[in-house]
Amino acid sequence: MGKKSGSQILLECLKGQNVDTIFGYPGGAVIPLFDALYDETDHFKVYRPAHEQGAAHGADGYARVTGKTGVCIVTSGPGATNTVTGIATAYMDSIPMVVITGQVANSLLGRDSFQEIDITGVTMPITKHNILIKTAEDIEKAVKKAFAIANSDRPGPVLIDIPKDVFTTVIDFEPTDIEEKDSVFADTISIEDAEKIAHLINSSSKPIIYAGGGVKTANASSEMVELAKKAGIPVVNSLMGLSTIDRTEPLSLGLVGMHGFKEANIAVTKCDLFIAIGARFSDRVIGDPKKFAQKANIIHLDIDETEIDKNIETYLSYICDVKNSLKMIVDSVEENSRKNWLNEIQQTEVKSHYTSKDFVAKNIIEAINGKFNEQAIVVTDVGQHQMWTAQYWKFNQDTKFVTSGGLGTMGFGIGASVGAKIGAPEKPVILFVGDGGFRMTCNELLTIAKFKLPILIVLMNNNTLGMVRQWQKMFSKKRYMETDNTDVVDYIKLADAYGIEGIQVNDMFGLNDFLSHLNLTKPVLLECRISKDDNVLPIVPAGQSLETLILEAD
């Protein structure tokens, strides 16, 4: 047994959780913790962003590409509140993250002290668990519990708030071998249930699999694809579920819902069996819940019981270990090609009217996809470029897709790309971002430059808040209010100010020439100047049924 400060105990506990990467920003309440980190730089690599929101998004992006728990450390008051958007983003997308916030000393709590905020109260609705630690003796148990909760069942963020005097308190400390277990993971479905599901599939003539982000979290993509191929079942994806199946696979119909392709949405409308796996029934997916998959029996396999029958009533539902449950269903189901069903779906496909020379999002994304067709990490911000990427990138099971789905956080992309590159330094990282989201957090170019992160930043610049403008165009009689970015920003000069190479292209010839010479060994900003009148299509108006999709914006 030895004497250690609360700061040293915390770092020992983080080592016990195999943490070696921290996204953090120092401040008054965490000075003792950063002082302890000074002696631990051989083990911990600390990445300081330009802003605490960048730290939260960095930890999030790191978690998404590594499968580890992202760790973020910030100070009290505004340092803590600056992470709220990042915490909420991780919460909505089920990303394991532990946020450690400094707090004013115990003697100052509840006195409106300088930089005091009740951050546990603030974040209670957007964390799986949070706790205010009052003594150094409580640190070990709290850390073990935080990591157990962050990673158990449906993952998510956990916050630990620690007063400054707890960091400086010295106690006798000896690590224990006792592990915190938040809960027991859900069981595999029974053989009888697997046979019941298999019977419904065998009896179905028009089944659909709806694969969500939970398929990736459960590491069940291979099992899901095996079921689809054996039984001849087309697969549609939520935004978070993209990359669970190769988009070049004939059974893959891609994104479903508000910006899903016609063949995906019509297939859902016509199906007689709808199998949801690791997916919640988001309003962006289902449209009008009363008209969603009306001809189908709906089966739902998920780890989170709160999602069952929340938005859509199911015929059968199971809280289960998705990976092993799918294995059992595959063993029980009959082989079937379902050629007639696939042919019927293919006949609804709408061909693109663009030529190969048009400088539009589809061609830009496909050209970059062709350059980085290996195991690239694709990151997006939020807006039109995000939906275009979801539609046109040829995702496969080796693609890591990092995007803000549930919260739709503009400004997410740059910080998340930092975390993604740090988490997977051997893989190319491509960030697609619109000028609106880019302007929100472009200060994080400093972080990319400081750590010399070779990220390709593809700035889709249409000088407008594209998705909002599209809605104003289509649903508000073209009454454009505060969406066009009429102020002139020279993004190439901005990149240069950070020491980042910037290139502007205005046509496919320029883009292809740039890509032919690109060797991504340093950060590069590629500004693609596109028309503000290009729209994300199809689109299903909010709250309407999936078959009412609009194919033309005018």
Coordinates of C-alpha atoms in Angstrom, one line a residue:
M1 CA 0.0 0.0 0.0
G2 CA 1.3 3.4 -0.9
K3 CA 0.3 7.0 -0.6
K4 CA -1.2 8.6 -3.7
S5 CA -3.1 11.8 -4.5
G6 CA -6.6 11.6 -6.0
S7 CA -5.1 12.7 -9.3
Q8 CA -2.6 9.8 -9.2
I9 CA -5.3 7.4 -8.2
L10 CA -7.5 8.5 -11.1
L11 CA -4.6 7.9 -13.6
E12 CA -3.9 4.5 -12.1
C13 CA -7.6 3.6 -12.6
L14 CA -7.5 4.8 -16.2
K15 CA -4.5 2.6 -16.8
G16 CA -6.5 -0.3 -15.3
Q17 CA -9.1 0.4 -18.0
N18 CA -6.4 0.2 -20.7
V19 CA -6.7 4.0 -21.5
D20 CA -3.7 5.5 -23.1
T21 CA -5.3 8.3 -25.2
I22 CA -7.0 11.4 -23.6
F23 CA -8.7 14.3 -25.3
G24 CA -8.3 17.1 -22.7
Y25 CA -8.2 20.8 -22.1
P26 CA -6.7 22.1 -18.8
G27 CA -8.2 24.7 -16.5
G28 CA -8.3 25.8 -12.9
A29 CA -10.2 22.8 -11.4
V30 CA -8.1 20.2 -13.1
I31 CA -4.6 21.7 -12.7
P32 CA -3.7 19.0 -10.1
L33 CA -4.8 16.3 -12.6
F34 CA -2.7 17.7 -15.4
D35 CA 0.2 18.1 -13.0
A36 CA 0.0 14.4 -12.4
L37 CA -0.2 13.8 -16.1
Y38 CA 3.1 15.6 -16.4
D39 CA 4.7 12.5 -14.8
E40 CA 2.8 10.0 -17.0
T41 CA 3.5 11.2 -20.5
D42 CA 5.3 7.9 -21.2
H43 CA 1.9 6.2 -20.9
F44 CA -0.7 8.8 -21.7
K45 CA -0.9 10.8 -24.9
V46 CA -2.9 13.9 -24.4
Y47 CA -4.5 15.7 -27.3
R48 CA -5.5 19.3 -26.5
P49 CA -8.1 20.7 -29.0
A50 CA -8.9 24.3 -29.7
H51 CA -12.2 24.1 -27.7
E52 CA -13.7 21.6 -25.3
Q53 CA -16.4 20.7 -27.8
G54 CA -13.6 19.4 -30.0
A55 CA -12.3 17.2 -27.1
A56 CA -15.7 15.6 -26.7
H57 CA -16.1 15.0 -30.5
G58 CA -12.5 13.8 -30.6
A59 CA -13.2 11.2 -27.9
D60 CA -16.4 10.2 -29.7
G61 CA -14.6 9.7 -33.1
Y62 CA -11.9 7.8 -31.4
A63 CA -14.4 5.4 -29.8
R64 CA -16.3 4.9 -33.1
V65 CA -13.2 3.7 -35.0
T66 CA -11.4 1.8 -32.2
G67 CA -14.3 0.2 -30.3
K68 CA -12.6 1.5 -27.1
T69 CA -14.1 3.9 -24.7
G70 CA -13.2 7.5 -25.5
V71 CA -11.9 9.6 -22.6
C72 CA -12.3 13.4 -22.3
I73 CA -11.0 15.6 -19.5
V74 CA -12.1 19.2 -19.0
T75 CA -12.3 21.8 -16.3
S76 CA -15.3 23.0 -14.3
G77 CA -17.9 25.5 -15.3
P78 CA -17.6 26.6 -19.0
G79 CA -15.1 23.8 -19.7
A80 CA -17.7 21.3 -18.6
T81 CA -20.7 22.9 -20.3
N82 CA -18.7 23.2 -23.6
T83 CA -18.8 19.4 -23.7
V84 CA -22.6 19.1 -23.5
T85 CA -23.2 19.0 -27.3
G86 CA -20.5 16.3 -27.7
I87 CA -22.0 14.3 -24.8
A88 CA -25.5 14.5 -26.3
T89 CA -24.1 13.5 -29.7
A90 CA -22.5 10.4 -28.3
Y91 CA -25.6 9.6 -26.2
M92 CA -27.9 9.7 -29.2
D93 CA -25.6 7.4 -31.3
S94 CA -24.8 5.0 -28.4
I95 CA -21.1 5.7 -28.3
P96 CA -19.1 4.6 -25.2
M97 CA -17.4 7.7 -23.7
V98 CA -16.2 8.7 -20.2
V99 CA -16.1 12.4 -19.6
I100 CA -14.1 13.6 -16.5
T101 CA -14.9 17.1 -15.4
G102 CA -13.2 19.1 -12.7
Q103 CA -15.4 20.8 -10.1
V104 CA -14.8 23.5 -7.5
A105 CA -13.6 22.3 -4.1
N106 CA -16.2 20.6 -1.8
S107 CA -16.2 23.6 0.5
L108 CA -17.3 25.8 -2.4
L109 CA -20.1 23.6 -3.7
G110 CA -23.5 25.2 -3.8
R111 CA -22.2 28.7 -3.2
D112 CA -22.3 30.0 -6.8
S113 CA -18.5 29.9 -6.7
F114 CA -16.3 30.9 -9.6
Q115 CA -16.7 28.4 -12.5
E116 CA -19.1 26.3 -10.5
I117 CA -21.9 24.5 -12.5
D118 CA -24.0 21.5 -11.5
I119 CA -22.8 19.5 -14.5
T120 CA -24.2 16.2 -13.2
G121 CA -27.6 17.9 -13.2
V122 CA -27.1 19.5 -16.6
T123 CA -26.1 16.2 -18.2
M124 CA -28.4 13.8 -16.4
P125 CA -30.8 13.5 -19.5
I126 CA -27.9 12.8 -21.9
T127 CA -25.7 10.3 -20.0
K128 CA -26.2 6.7 -19.1
H129 CA -24.9 7.6 -15.7
N130 CA -23.1 10.4 -13.9
I131 CA -21.7 10.9 -10.5
L132 CA -20.2 13.6 -8.3
I133 CA -17.2 12.1 -6.4
K134 CA -16.8 13.6 -2.9
T135 CA -13.7 11.8 -1.6
A136 CA -10.5 10.3 -3.0
E137 CA -11.6 6.9 -1.6
D138 CA -14.5 6.8 -4.1
I139 CA -12.4 7.3 -7.2
E140 CA -11.6 3.7 -8.0
K141 CA -15.1 2.3 -7.7
A142 CA -16.5 5.3 -9.6
V143 CA -14.1 4.8 -12.5
K144 CA -14.7 1.1 -12.8
K145 CA -18.4 1.6 -12.7
A146 CA -18.2 4.3 -15.3
F147 CA -16.4 2.2 -17.8
A148 CA -18.6 -0.8 -17.1
I149 CA -21.8 1.2 -17.7
A150 CA -20.4 3.0 -20.8
N151 CA -19.7 -0.3 -22.4
S152 CA -22.6 -2.5 -21.2
D153 CA -25.8 -3.3 -23.1
R154 CA -26.5 -0.3 -25.3
P155 CA -23.3 1.8 -24.9
G156 CA -23.2 5.5 -24.1
P157 CA -21.5 8.3 -22.3
V158 CA -20.8 8.5 -18.6
L159 CA -19.7 11.6 -16.7
I160 CA -17.5 11.8 -13.5
D161 CA -17.4 15.1 -11.7
I162 CA -14.5 15.5 -9.3
P163 CA -13.9 18.5 -6.9
K164 CA -10.5 20.0 -7.0
D165 CA -9.7 19.1 -3.4
V166 CA -10.3 15.4 -4.2
F167 CA -7.5 15.6 -6.8
T168 CA -5.1 16.9 -4.1
T169 CA -6.1 14.7 -1.2
V170 CA -3.5 12.1 -0.4
I171 CA -4.6 8.7 0.9
D172 CA -3.2 5.1 1.2
F173 CA -4.2 3.4 -2.0
E174 CA -3.8 -0.2 -3.3
P175 CA -5.7 -1.2 -6.5
T176 CA -8.3 -3.9 -6.0
D177 CA -9.1 -6.8 -8.3
I178 CA -12.9 -6.3 -7.9
E179 CA -14.5 -5.5 -11.2
E180 CA -17.7 -3.5 -11.5
K181 CA -20.4 -5.2 -13.6
D182 CA -23.3 -2.9 -14.5
S183 CA -25.5 -5.6 -15.9
V184 CA -25.5 -9.0 -17.5
F185 CA -25.6 -8.9 -21.3
A186 CA -28.8 -10.1 -22.9
D187 CA -29.1 -13.7 -23.7
T188 CA -29.3 -15.4 -27.1
I189 CA -32.8 -16.2 -28.2
S190 CA -34.0 -19.8 -27.6
I191 CA -33.9 -22.5 -30.3
E192 CA -37.7 -22.3 -30.4
D193 CA -37.6 -18.5 -31.0
A194 CA -35.0 -18.9 -33.7
E195 CA -37.2 -21.5 -35.4
K196 CA -40.2 -19.3 -35.1
I197 CA -38.4 -16.4 -36.8
A198 CA -37.0 -18.8 -39.5
H199 CA -40.5 -20.1 -40.2
L200 CA -41.8 -16.5 -40.7
I201 CA -38.9 -15.9 -43.1
N202 CA -39.5 -19.1 -45.0
S203 CA -43.1 -18.3 -45.3
S204 CA -42.5 -14.8 -46.5
S205 CA -42.3 -13.8 -50.2
K206 CA -41.2 -10.2 -49.7
P207 CA -39.0 -9.9 -46.6
I208 CA -36.7 -7.0 -45.7
I209 CA -33.9 -6.7 -43.2
Y210 CA -33.5 -3.3 -41.6
A211 CA -30.0 -3.1 -40.2
G212 CA -29.0 -0.3 -37.8
G213 CA -26.0 0.8 -35.9
G214 CA -26.5 -1.9 -33.2
V215 CA -25.4 -4.5 -35.8
K216 CA -22.0 -2.8 -35.8
T217 CA -21.9 -2.4 -32.0
A218 CA -22.7 -6.1 -31.6
N219 CA -20.0 -7.0 -34.3
A220 CA -22.8 -8.9 -36.1
S221 CA -22.4 -7.6 -39.6
S222 CA -21.1 -10.9 -41.0
E223 CA -24.0 -12.8 -39.4
M224 CA -26.6 -10.4 -40.7
V225 CA -25.1 -10.6 -44.2
E226 CA -25.0 -14.4 -44.0
L227 CA -28.7 -14.4 -43.2
A228 CA -29.5 -12.0 -46.0
K229 CA -27.6 -14.1 -48.6
K230 CA -28.9 -17.5 -47.4
A231 CA -32.5 -16.4 -47.4
G232 CA -32.3 -13.9 -50.3
I233 CA -33.4 -11.0 -48.1
P234 CA -32.8 -7.4 -49.3
V235 CA -31.2 -5.1 -46.7
V236 CA -31.9 -1.5 -46.0
N237 CA -29.9 0.6 -43.5
S238 CA -30.4 3.4 -41.1
L239 CA -27.8 6.1 -41.4
M240 CA -25.9 4.5 -38.5
G241 CA -26.2 1.1 -40.0
L242 CA -24.4 1.9 -43.2
S243 CA -21.2 -0.3 -43.7
T244 CA -22.9 -3.4 -42.2
I245 CA -23.2 -4.7 -45.8
D246 CA -21.2 -4.0 -48.9
R247 CA -23.1 -1.5 -51.1
T248 CA -22.0 -3.4 -54.2
E249 CA -23.8 -6.4 -53.0
P250 CA -27.1 -6.8 -55.0
L251 CA -29.1 -7.3 -51.8
S252 CA -28.0 -4.0 -50.4
L253 CA -30.6 -1.2 -51.0
G254 CA -28.7 1.4 -48.9
L255 CA -30.2 4.2 -46.9
V256 CA -33.9 4.0 -46.1
G257 CA -36.3 6.8 -45.0
M258 CA -36.3 10.5 -45.6
H259 CA -33.4 10.4 -48.0
G260 CA -33.5 6.8 -48.9
F261 CA -33.5 5.8 -52.6
K262 CA -36.8 4.9 -54.2
E263 CA -36.1 1.2 -54.4
A264 CA -35.4 1.1 -50.6
N265 CA -38.5 3.0 -49.5
I266 CA -40.8 1.2 -51.9
A267 CA -39.4 -2.2 -50.8
V268 CA -40.3 -1.3 -47.2
T269 CA -43.8 -0.2 -48.3
K270 CA -44.4 -3.5 -50.2
C271 CA -42.7 -6.0 -47.8
D272 CA -44.6 -8.7 -45.9
L273 CA -42.0 -9.3 -43.3
F274 CA -39.8 -6.5 -41.8
I275 CA -36.9 -7.6 -39.6
A276 CA -35.3 -4.8 -37.6
I277 CA -31.9 -5.6 -36.2
G278 CA -30.0 -3.3 -33.8
A279 CA -32.0 -0.3 -35.0
R280 CA -34.5 2.1 -33.5
F281 CA -37.4 3.2 -35.5
S282 CA -36.4 6.9 -35.9
D283 CA -38.9 9.4 -37.3
R284 CA -36.4 10.0 -40.2
V285 CA -36.8 6.3 -41.1
I286 CA -40.4 5.6 -40.6
G287 CA -42.1 8.8 -41.7
D288 CA -45.8 8.4 -40.9
P289 CA -45.9 5.6 -38.3
K290 CA -49.5 4.7 -39.2
K291 CA -48.5 4.0 -42.8
F292 CA -45.1 2.3 -42.2
A293 CA -44.7 -1.2 -43.6
Q294 CA -48.5 -1.7 -43.3
K295 CA -48.4 -5.1 -45.1
A296 CA -45.7 -6.6 -42.9
N297 CA -45.2 -8.5 -39.7
I298 CA -42.5 -6.7 -37.9
I299 CA -39.8 -8.5 -35.9
H300 CA -37.4 -6.5 -33.8
L301 CA -34.1 -7.8 -32.3
D302 CA -32.3 -5.3 -30.0
I303 CA -30.3 -4.9 -26.8
D304 CA -32.3 -2.0 -25.5
E305 CA -35.8 -2.9 -24.3
T306 CA -36.8 0.8 -24.2
E307 CA -36.8 0.8 -28.0
I308 CA -39.3 -2.0 -28.3
D309 CA -42.7 -0.8 -29.4
K310 CA -41.7 2.8 -28.7
N311 CA -42.5 4.2 -32.2
I312 CA -43.7 1.1 -34.1
E313 CA -45.7 -1.8 -32.7
T314 CA -44.0 -5.1 -33.4
Y315 CA -45.3 -8.6 -34.1
L316 CA -42.4 -10.3 -32.4
S317 CA -39.6 -8.6 -30.3
Y318 CA -36.6 -10.0 -28.5
I319 CA -34.1 -8.3 -26.1
C320 CA -31.1 -10.4 -27.1
D321 CA -27.5 -10.8 -28.0
V322 CA -27.9 -10.0 -31.7
K323 CA -24.7 -11.7 -33.0
N324 CA -25.4 -15.1 -31.5
S325 CA -29.1 -14.9 -32.1
L326 CA -28.5 -14.3 -35.8
K327 CA -26.3 -17.3 -35.9
M328 CA -29.1 -19.4 -34.7
I329 CA -31.6 -18.0 -37.2
V330 CA -29.1 -18.6 -40.0
D331 CA -28.9 -22.2 -39.0
S332 CA -32.7 -22.6 -39.0
V333 CA -33.7 -20.7 -42.1
E334 CA -34.1 -22.2 -45.6
E335 CA -32.0 -21.2 -48.6
N336 CA -34.0 -19.0 -51.0
S337 CA -33.0 -16.7 -53.9
R338 CA -36.2 -14.7 -54.0
K339 CA -35.4 -13.6 -57.6
N340 CA -39.0 -12.3 -58.2
W341 CA -38.9 -10.1 -55.2
L342 CA -35.5 -8.7 -56.1
N343 CA -36.5 -8.1 -59.7
E344 CA -39.6 -6.2 -58.5
I345 CA -37.5 -4.0 -56.3
Q346 CA -34.9 -3.3 -59.1
Q347 CA -37.7 -2.1 -61.4
T348 CA -38.4 0.8 -59.0
E349 CA -34.8 2.1 -59.2
V350 CA -34.5 5.6 -60.6
K351 CA -31.5 6.3 -62.8
S352 CA -29.4 9.4 -62.3
H353 CA -29.8 12.2 -64.8
Y354 CA -26.3 13.5 -64.2
T355 CA -23.5 13.1 -66.8
S356 CA -20.0 12.2 -65.7
K357 CA -18.8 15.7 -66.4
D358 CA -21.3 17.4 -64.0
F359 CA -19.6 18.9 -61.0
V360 CA -22.1 17.7 -58.4
A361 CA -21.9 15.9 -55.1
K362 CA -22.6 12.5 -56.6
N363 CA -19.7 12.6 -59.0
I364 CA -17.4 14.3 -56.4
I365 CA -18.0 11.6 -53.8
E366 CA -17.7 8.7 -56.3
A367 CA -14.4 10.1 -57.6
I368 CA -13.0 10.4 -54.1
N369 CA -14.4 6.9 -53.3
G370 CA -12.5 5.6 -56.3
K371 CA -9.3 7.0 -55.0
F372 CA -9.7 5.6 -51.5
N373 CA -11.5 2.4 -52.2
E374 CA -9.5 0.5 -49.6
Q375 CA -10.4 0.5 -45.9
A376 CA -11.0 4.2 -45.6
I377 CA -12.5 5.9 -42.6
V378 CA -15.3 8.3 -43.8
V379 CA -16.3 11.1 -41.5
T380 CA -19.0 13.6 -42.2
D381 CA -20.4 16.8 -40.6
V382 CA -24.2 17.3 -40.8
G383 CA -26.2 18.5 -43.7
Q384 CA -26.6 17.9 -47.4
H385 CA -23.1 16.6 -47.8
Q386 CA -23.8 14.0 -45.1
M387 CA -26.8 12.6 -46.9
W388 CA -25.0 12.7 -50.3
T389 CA -22.2 10.7 -48.7
A390 CA -24.7 8.2 -47.2
Q391 CA -26.3 7.8 -50.6
Y392 CA -23.3 7.5 -52.9
W393 CA -20.2 6.2 -50.9
K394 CA -19.8 2.5 -51.6
F395 CA -19.6 1.4 -48.0
N396 CA -18.4 -2.1 -47.1
Q397 CA -17.8 -3.9 -43.8
D398 CA -14.2 -2.5 -43.7
T399 CA -15.4 1.1 -43.9
K400 CA -15.7 3.0 -40.7
F401 CA -18.4 5.5 -41.1
V402 CA -18.3 8.3 -38.5
T403 CA -21.3 10.6 -38.5
S404 CA -23.7 12.3 -36.1
G405 CA -27.0 10.5 -36.7
G406 CA -29.4 11.0 -33.8
L407 CA -28.6 14.5 -32.8
G408 CA -27.5 15.8 -36.2
T409 CA -24.7 18.0 -34.8
M410 CA -23.3 20.6 -37.1
G411 CA -19.7 21.1 -36.3
F412 CA -19.2 17.5 -35.4
G413 CA -17.0 16.5 -38.3
I414 CA -13.6 18.2 -37.8
G415 CA -13.3 17.1 -34.1
A416 CA -14.5 13.6 -34.9
S417 CA -12.0 13.3 -37.8
V418 CA -9.2 14.1 -35.4
G419 CA -10.3 11.4 -33.0
A420 CA -10.8 9.0 -35.9
K421 CA -7.3 9.6 -37.3
I422 CA -5.7 9.3 -33.8
G423 CA -7.6 6.0 -33.3
A424 CA -6.6 4.5 -36.6
P425 CA -3.4 6.3 -37.8
E426 CA -2.7 3.6 -40.5
K427 CA -6.0 4.3 -42.4
P428 CA -6.9 7.2 -44.7
V429 CA -9.4 9.5 -43.1
I430 CA -11.8 11.5 -45.4
L431 CA -13.9 14.2 -43.9
F432 CA -16.9 15.6 -45.9
V433 CA -18.1 18.9 -44.5
G434 CA -20.3 21.7 -45.7
D435 CA -19.4 25.3 -45.4
G436 CA -22.0 25.9 -42.7
G437 CA -20.7 23.2 -40.3
F438 CA -17.1 24.0 -41.2
R439 CA -17.5 27.6 -40.0
M440 CA -18.8 26.4 -36.7
T441 CA -15.7 24.5 -35.6
C442 CA -12.9 25.4 -38.1
N443 CA -10.8 26.4 -35.1
E444 CA -10.0 22.7 -34.9
L445 CA -7.9 23.1 -38.0
L446 CA -5.4 24.1 -35.3
T447 CA -5.5 20.6 -33.8
I448 CA -5.1 18.9 -37.2
A449 CA -2.1 21.1 -37.9
K450 CA -0.5 20.8 -34.5
F451 CA -0.5 17.0 -34.5
K452 CA 0.2 16.8 -38.3
L453 CA -2.8 14.6 -38.9
P454 CA -3.0 13.6 -42.6
I455 CA -6.8 14.1 -43.1
L456 CA -8.4 15.0 -46.4
I457 CA -11.0 17.7 -45.6
V458 CA -13.5 17.8 -48.5
L459 CA -15.3 21.1 -48.1
M460 CA -18.5 21.0 -50.1
N461 CA -18.9 24.8 -50.4
N462 CA -22.2 26.0 -51.8
N463 CA -22.2 29.3 -49.8
T464 CA -25.3 28.4 -48.0
L465 CA -26.8 26.3 -45.2
G466 CA -27.8 23.8 -47.8
M467 CA -30.2 21.5 -46.1
V468 CA -32.2 24.3 -44.5
R469 CA -32.2 26.2 -47.7
Q470 CA -33.5 23.1 -49.5
W471 CA -36.4 22.9 -47.1
Q472 CA -37.1 26.6 -47.5
K473 CA -37.1 26.1 -51.3
M474 CA -39.4 23.1 -51.2
F475 CA -41.7 23.7 -48.3
S476 CA -41.5 27.5 -47.5
K477 CA -42.1 28.9 -51.0
K478 CA -38.5 29.8 -51.6
R479 CA -38.6 32.3 -48.7
Y480 CA -34.8 32.1 -48.0
M481 CA -34.2 33.6 -44.6
E482 CA -30.7 33.6 -43.0
T483 CA -29.5 30.6 -45.0
D484 CA -27.2 32.0 -47.7
N485 CA -23.6 32.7 -46.6
T486 CA -23.2 35.9 -48.6
D487 CA -20.1 37.0 -46.6
V488 CA -16.9 36.0 -48.4
V489 CA -14.5 33.7 -46.7
D490 CA -11.3 32.6 -48.4
Y491 CA -11.1 29.1 -47.1
I492 CA -7.8 28.4 -48.9
K493 CA -6.2 31.4 -47.0
L494 CA -7.7 30.2 -43.8
A495 CA -6.1 26.7 -44.3
D496 CA -2.8 28.4 -45.1
A497 CA -3.0 30.4 -41.9
Y498 CA -2.9 27.0 -40.1
G499 CA -0.1 25.7 -42.3
I500 CA -2.5 23.4 -44.1
E501 CA -2.4 23.0 -47.9
G502 CA -5.6 24.2 -49.5
I503 CA -6.8 23.5 -53.1
Q504 CA -9.9 24.8 -54.8
V505 CA -11.6 22.9 -57.6
N506 CA -14.5 23.9 -59.7
D507 CA -15.0 21.0 -62.2
M508 CA -14.5 17.3 -62.5
F509 CA -11.3 17.8 -64.6
G510 CA -9.7 19.8 -61.7
L511 CA -10.9 17.2 -59.1
N512 CA -9.6 14.2 -61.1
D513 CA -6.3 16.0 -61.6
F514 CA -6.0 16.7 -57.9
L515 CA -6.8 13.1 -57.0
S516 CA -4.3 11.7 -59.5
H517 CA -1.5 13.6 -57.7
L518 CA -2.7 13.2 -54.2
N519 CA -0.5 11.4 -51.7
L520 CA -2.2 11.8 -48.3
T521 CA 0.8 12.2 -46.0
K522 CA -0.2 15.6 -44.6
P523 CA -3.5 17.4 -44.0
V524 CA -5.2 18.8 -47.1
L525 CA -8.2 21.0 -47.5
L526 CA -10.0 20.4 -50.8
E527 CA -12.6 23.1 -51.5
C528 CA -15.3 21.9 -54.0
R529 CA -17.4 24.9 -55.2
I530 CA -20.8 23.5 -55.9
S531 CA -24.2 25.0 -56.7
K532 CA -26.5 26.0 -53.9
D533 CA -29.4 24.8 -56.0
D534 CA -28.3 21.2 -55.9
N535 CA -30.6 19.2 -53.7
V536 CA -30.6 16.0 -51.7
L537 CA -33.1 13.7 -53.5
P538 CA -35.2 11.8 -53.1
I539 CA -36.8 13.4 -50.0
V540 CA -39.9 12.3 -48.0
P541 CA -41.6 15.3 -46.5
A542 CA -41.4 15.1 -42.7
G543 CA -44.2 12.9 -41.2
Q544 CA -45.4 11.5 -44.5
S545 CA -45.4 7.9 -45.7
L546 CA -42.3 6.5 -47.4
E547 CA -43.9 6.1 -50.8
T548 CA -44.6 9.8 -51.0
L549 CA -41.0 10.5 -51.8
I550 CA -40.2 13.5 -54.0
L551 CA -37.8 13.0 -56.8
E552 CA -37.5 16.6 -58.1
A553 CA -37.1 19.7 -56.0
D554 CA -38.9 22.1 -58.3

